[in-house]
Amino acid sequence: MIILLTGIATRSGGTESTGVTDSIIPQLVSLPATHPTKILDEFSSGTVGQSIYCLNIVLISLGQSLMLQLSQVVSIGFLIIVYYLVSIDKVSERYLERLKEPKRFIFGRYCPEFTSIFMIAMLYAVTVPLIMLAASIYFFLATKVYTHQACFVFFQPFEGGGKLMRLVNRTLFFILYTSILVFTVILYGKDAKRQASSFLIIVGIMTLSKHRSM
């Protein structure tokens, strides 16, 4: 969102940006007052214009993050350094025992990546379907990778009792509401006011009813 607003401000100002204080912030403040309709056009075009950046995020997560998680290259490389490049006699027994402990699945470390990819997929599901395809491949492979890691790599010494899942559920529905509003604004920017109103009402009610039933 910060990148999108920055792009709106720099394009609407018509001048080169020399600093945050000199250009971006004054333009963002003056846009609603001086260009009430132009900001919708800039928002809709800016959302689509930033799609290549979001697609790169999905592809990096798909190729780098998942494959590094599956191969465990970082952990293996660290063990090679300790056992072959550093003398084991110089390492304490407690440290060696710590290296033998299995890894834990830290939800706070991996869930932000899942939710960010989900948010990108929802925002660009209709305007840029290619991102939806990349996100679908990511979640398909992520299911396989993390299921394998949960069975053979990770070890959970305790259970969270499902508290984090409620937080993740609220986060996902917040992303859905945000994507509905963004797509409604895009439709308004494209002069499709009837479609925007019907989409906001119908999809909003369906999402809200599903959210309240859970």
Coordinates of C-alpha atoms in Angstrom, one line a residue:
M1 CA 0.0 0.0 0.0
I2 CA 2.9 2.4 0.7
I3 CA 4.4 1.7 -2.7
L4 CA 1.0 2.3 -4.3
L5 CA 0.5 5.6 -2.5
T6 CA 4.0 6.7 -3.4
G7 CA 3.4 5.9 -7.1
I8 CA 0.1 7.9 -7.0
A9 CA 1.8 10.9 -5.4
T10 CA 4.7 11.0 -7.8
R11 CA 2.6 10.6 -10.9
S12 CA 0.0 13.1 -9.8
G13 CA 2.6 15.7 -8.8
G14 CA 4.1 15.8 -12.3
T15 CA 7.6 16.6 -10.9
E16 CA 10.5 14.5 -9.8
S17 CA 10.6 13.5 -6.2
T18 CA 13.5 15.0 -4.2
G19 CA 12.5 13.8 -0.8
V20 CA 9.6 12.5 1.3
T21 CA 9.0 15.9 3.0
D22 CA 9.3 17.9 -0.2
S23 CA 7.1 15.9 -2.6
I24 CA 5.3 12.8 -1.5
I25 CA 3.6 13.9 1.7
P26 CA 2.3 17.3 0.4
Q27 CA 1.0 15.6 -2.7
L28 CA -0.8 13.0 -0.7
V29 CA -2.4 15.6 1.5
S30 CA -3.4 17.8 -1.5
L31 CA -4.7 15.1 -3.7
P32 CA -8.2 14.6 -2.1
A33 CA -8.8 18.4 -2.1
T34 CA -7.5 19.3 -5.6
H35 CA -8.2 16.0 -7.5
P36 CA -11.2 14.3 -6.0
T37 CA -11.8 12.1 -9.0
K38 CA -8.3 11.8 -10.2
I39 CA -7.2 10.0 -7.1
L40 CA -9.6 7.1 -7.9
D41 CA -8.2 6.9 -11.4
E42 CA -4.7 6.9 -10.1
F43 CA -5.6 4.3 -7.4
S44 CA -7.1 2.0 -10.0
S45 CA -4.3 2.3 -12.5
G46 CA -1.6 2.2 -9.7
T47 CA -3.0 -1.0 -8.3
V48 CA -2.7 -2.7 -11.7
G49 CA 0.7 -1.0 -12.3
Q50 CA 2.2 -2.5 -9.1
S51 CA 1.2 -6.0 -10.1
I52 CA 4.6 -6.9 -11.5
Y53 CA 6.1 -6.1 -8.1
C54 CA 3.6 -8.4 -6.3
L55 CA 4.2 -11.1 -8.9
N56 CA 7.9 -11.0 -8.1
I57 CA 7.1 -11.5 -4.4
V58 CA 5.1 -14.6 -5.2
L59 CA 7.7 -16.0 -7.5
I60 CA 10.5 -15.4 -5.0
S61 CA 8.5 -17.1 -2.3
L62 CA 7.7 -20.0 -4.6
G63 CA 11.2 -20.6 -5.9
Q64 CA 13.4 -19.5 -3.0
S65 CA 11.5 -19.7 0.2
L66 CA 9.8 -23.1 -0.4
M67 CA 12.9 -24.8 -1.9
L68 CA 15.2 -23.6 0.9
Q69 CA 12.7 -24.8 3.4
L70 CA 12.4 -28.2 1.7
S71 CA 16.2 -28.7 1.2
Q72 CA 17.2 -27.3 4.6
V73 CA 20.4 -25.9 2.9
V74 CA 21.0 -23.3 5.6
S75 CA 20.9 -25.9 8.5
I76 CA 23.0 -28.4 6.5
G77 CA 25.6 -25.7 5.6
F78 CA 25.8 -24.6 9.2
L79 CA 26.4 -28.2 10.4
I80 CA 29.1 -28.6 7.7
I81 CA 30.8 -25.4 8.9
V82 CA 30.7 -26.6 12.6
Y83 CA 31.9 -30.2 11.9
Y84 CA 34.4 -29.7 9.1
L85 CA 35.7 -26.1 9.2
V86 CA 35.5 -25.6 13.0
S87 CA 37.1 -28.1 15.3
I88 CA 34.5 -30.0 17.3
D89 CA 36.8 -29.9 20.3
K90 CA 36.4 -26.1 20.4
V91 CA 32.6 -26.4 20.6
S92 CA 30.9 -27.1 23.9
E93 CA 28.8 -30.2 24.5
R94 CA 25.8 -28.1 25.2
Y95 CA 26.1 -26.4 21.8
L96 CA 26.5 -29.8 20.1
E97 CA 23.3 -31.1 21.8
R98 CA 21.5 -28.0 20.7
L99 CA 22.5 -28.7 17.1
K100 CA 20.9 -32.1 17.3
E101 CA 17.6 -30.8 18.5
P102 CA 14.9 -30.9 15.8
K103 CA 13.5 -27.6 14.5
R104 CA 10.2 -26.2 15.6
F105 CA 7.5 -24.8 13.4
I106 CA 7.3 -21.2 14.6
F107 CA 3.9 -19.9 13.4
G108 CA 4.8 -16.3 13.8
R109 CA 7.7 -16.8 11.3
Y110 CA 5.9 -18.6 8.5
C111 CA 2.3 -17.3 8.7
P112 CA 3.1 -13.8 7.5
E113 CA 4.4 -15.2 4.3
F114 CA 1.2 -17.2 3.8
T115 CA -1.1 -14.3 4.6
S116 CA 0.9 -11.9 2.4
I117 CA 0.7 -14.3 -0.6
F118 CA -3.0 -14.8 0.1
M119 CA -3.5 -11.0 0.2
I120 CA -1.7 -10.5 -3.1
A121 CA -3.8 -13.3 -4.7
M122 CA -7.1 -11.7 -3.5
L123 CA -6.2 -8.2 -4.6
Y124 CA -5.2 -9.3 -8.1
A125 CA -7.5 -12.3 -8.6
V126 CA -9.6 -10.5 -11.3
T127 CA -7.4 -7.7 -12.6
V128 CA -4.2 -9.8 -13.1
P129 CA -5.2 -13.5 -13.2
L130 CA -1.5 -14.5 -13.7
I131 CA -0.8 -13.7 -10.1
M132 CA -3.7 -16.0 -9.0
L133 CA -2.1 -18.8 -11.0
A134 CA 1.3 -18.2 -9.4
A135 CA -0.3 -18.0 -5.9
S136 CA -2.2 -21.2 -6.6
I137 CA 1.0 -23.0 -7.5
Y138 CA 2.7 -21.6 -4.4
F139 CA 0.0 -22.8 -2.0
F140 CA -0.2 -26.2 -3.7
L141 CA 3.6 -26.7 -3.3
A142 CA 3.6 -25.1 0.2
T143 CA 1.0 -27.7 1.3
K144 CA 3.3 -30.5 0.2
V145 CA 6.5 -29.0 1.5
Y146 CA 5.2 -28.1 5.0
T147 CA 3.3 -31.3 5.4
H148 CA 6.6 -33.1 4.7
Q149 CA 8.4 -30.8 7.1
A150 CA 5.8 -31.4 9.8
C151 CA 6.2 -35.2 9.5
F152 CA 9.9 -35.5 9.2
V153 CA 11.6 -32.2 10.2
F154 CA 9.7 -30.1 12.7
F155 CA 8.9 -31.2 16.2
Q156 CA 6.5 -29.3 18.4
P157 CA 7.1 -29.7 22.1
F158 CA 3.8 -28.0 23.0
E159 CA 0.5 -27.2 21.4
G160 CA -1.1 -23.7 21.1
G161 CA -4.6 -24.9 21.5
G162 CA -5.9 -23.3 18.3
K163 CA -5.5 -19.6 19.6
L164 CA -3.3 -18.7 16.7
M165 CA -5.7 -20.1 14.1
R166 CA -8.4 -17.7 15.3
L167 CA -6.0 -14.8 14.7
V168 CA -5.1 -16.2 11.3
N169 CA -8.8 -16.6 10.5
R170 CA -9.5 -12.9 11.4
T171 CA -6.5 -11.9 9.3
L172 CA -7.7 -13.8 6.3
F173 CA -11.2 -12.3 6.5
F174 CA -9.7 -8.8 6.9
I175 CA -7.8 -9.5 3.7
L176 CA -11.0 -10.5 1.9
Y177 CA -12.8 -7.3 3.0
T178 CA -9.8 -5.2 1.9
S179 CA -9.7 -6.9 -1.5
I180 CA -13.5 -6.3 -1.9
L181 CA -13.1 -2.6 -1.2
V182 CA -10.0 -2.3 -3.5
F183 CA -11.8 -4.0 -6.4
T184 CA -14.9 -1.8 -5.8
V185 CA -12.7 1.3 -6.1
I186 CA -11.1 0.0 -9.2
L187 CA -14.6 -0.5 -10.8
Y188 CA -15.6 3.0 -9.8
G189 CA -12.4 4.3 -11.4
K190 CA -13.3 2.5 -14.6
D191 CA -16.8 4.2 -14.6
A192 CA -18.5 0.9 -13.8
K193 CA -20.6 2.2 -10.9
R194 CA -23.4 -0.3 -11.2
Q195 CA -21.1 -3.2 -11.2
A196 CA -19.1 -1.7 -8.3
S197 CA -22.2 -1.2 -6.2
S198 CA -23.6 -4.7 -6.9
F199 CA -20.3 -6.3 -6.3
L200 CA -19.8 -4.5 -3.0
I201 CA -23.2 -5.4 -1.8
I202 CA -23.5 -9.0 -2.9
V203 CA -20.0 -10.2 -2.2
G204 CA -19.8 -8.1 1.0
I205 CA -22.9 -9.7 2.4
M206 CA -21.8 -13.2 1.4
T207 CA -18.4 -12.7 3.0
L208 CA -19.9 -11.2 6.1
S209 CA -22.4 -14.0 6.5
K210 CA -19.7 -16.6 6.2
H211 CA -17.5 -14.7 8.7
R212 CA -20.3 -14.5 11.3
S213 CA -21.1 -18.2 10.9
M214 CA -17.6 -19.3 11.7

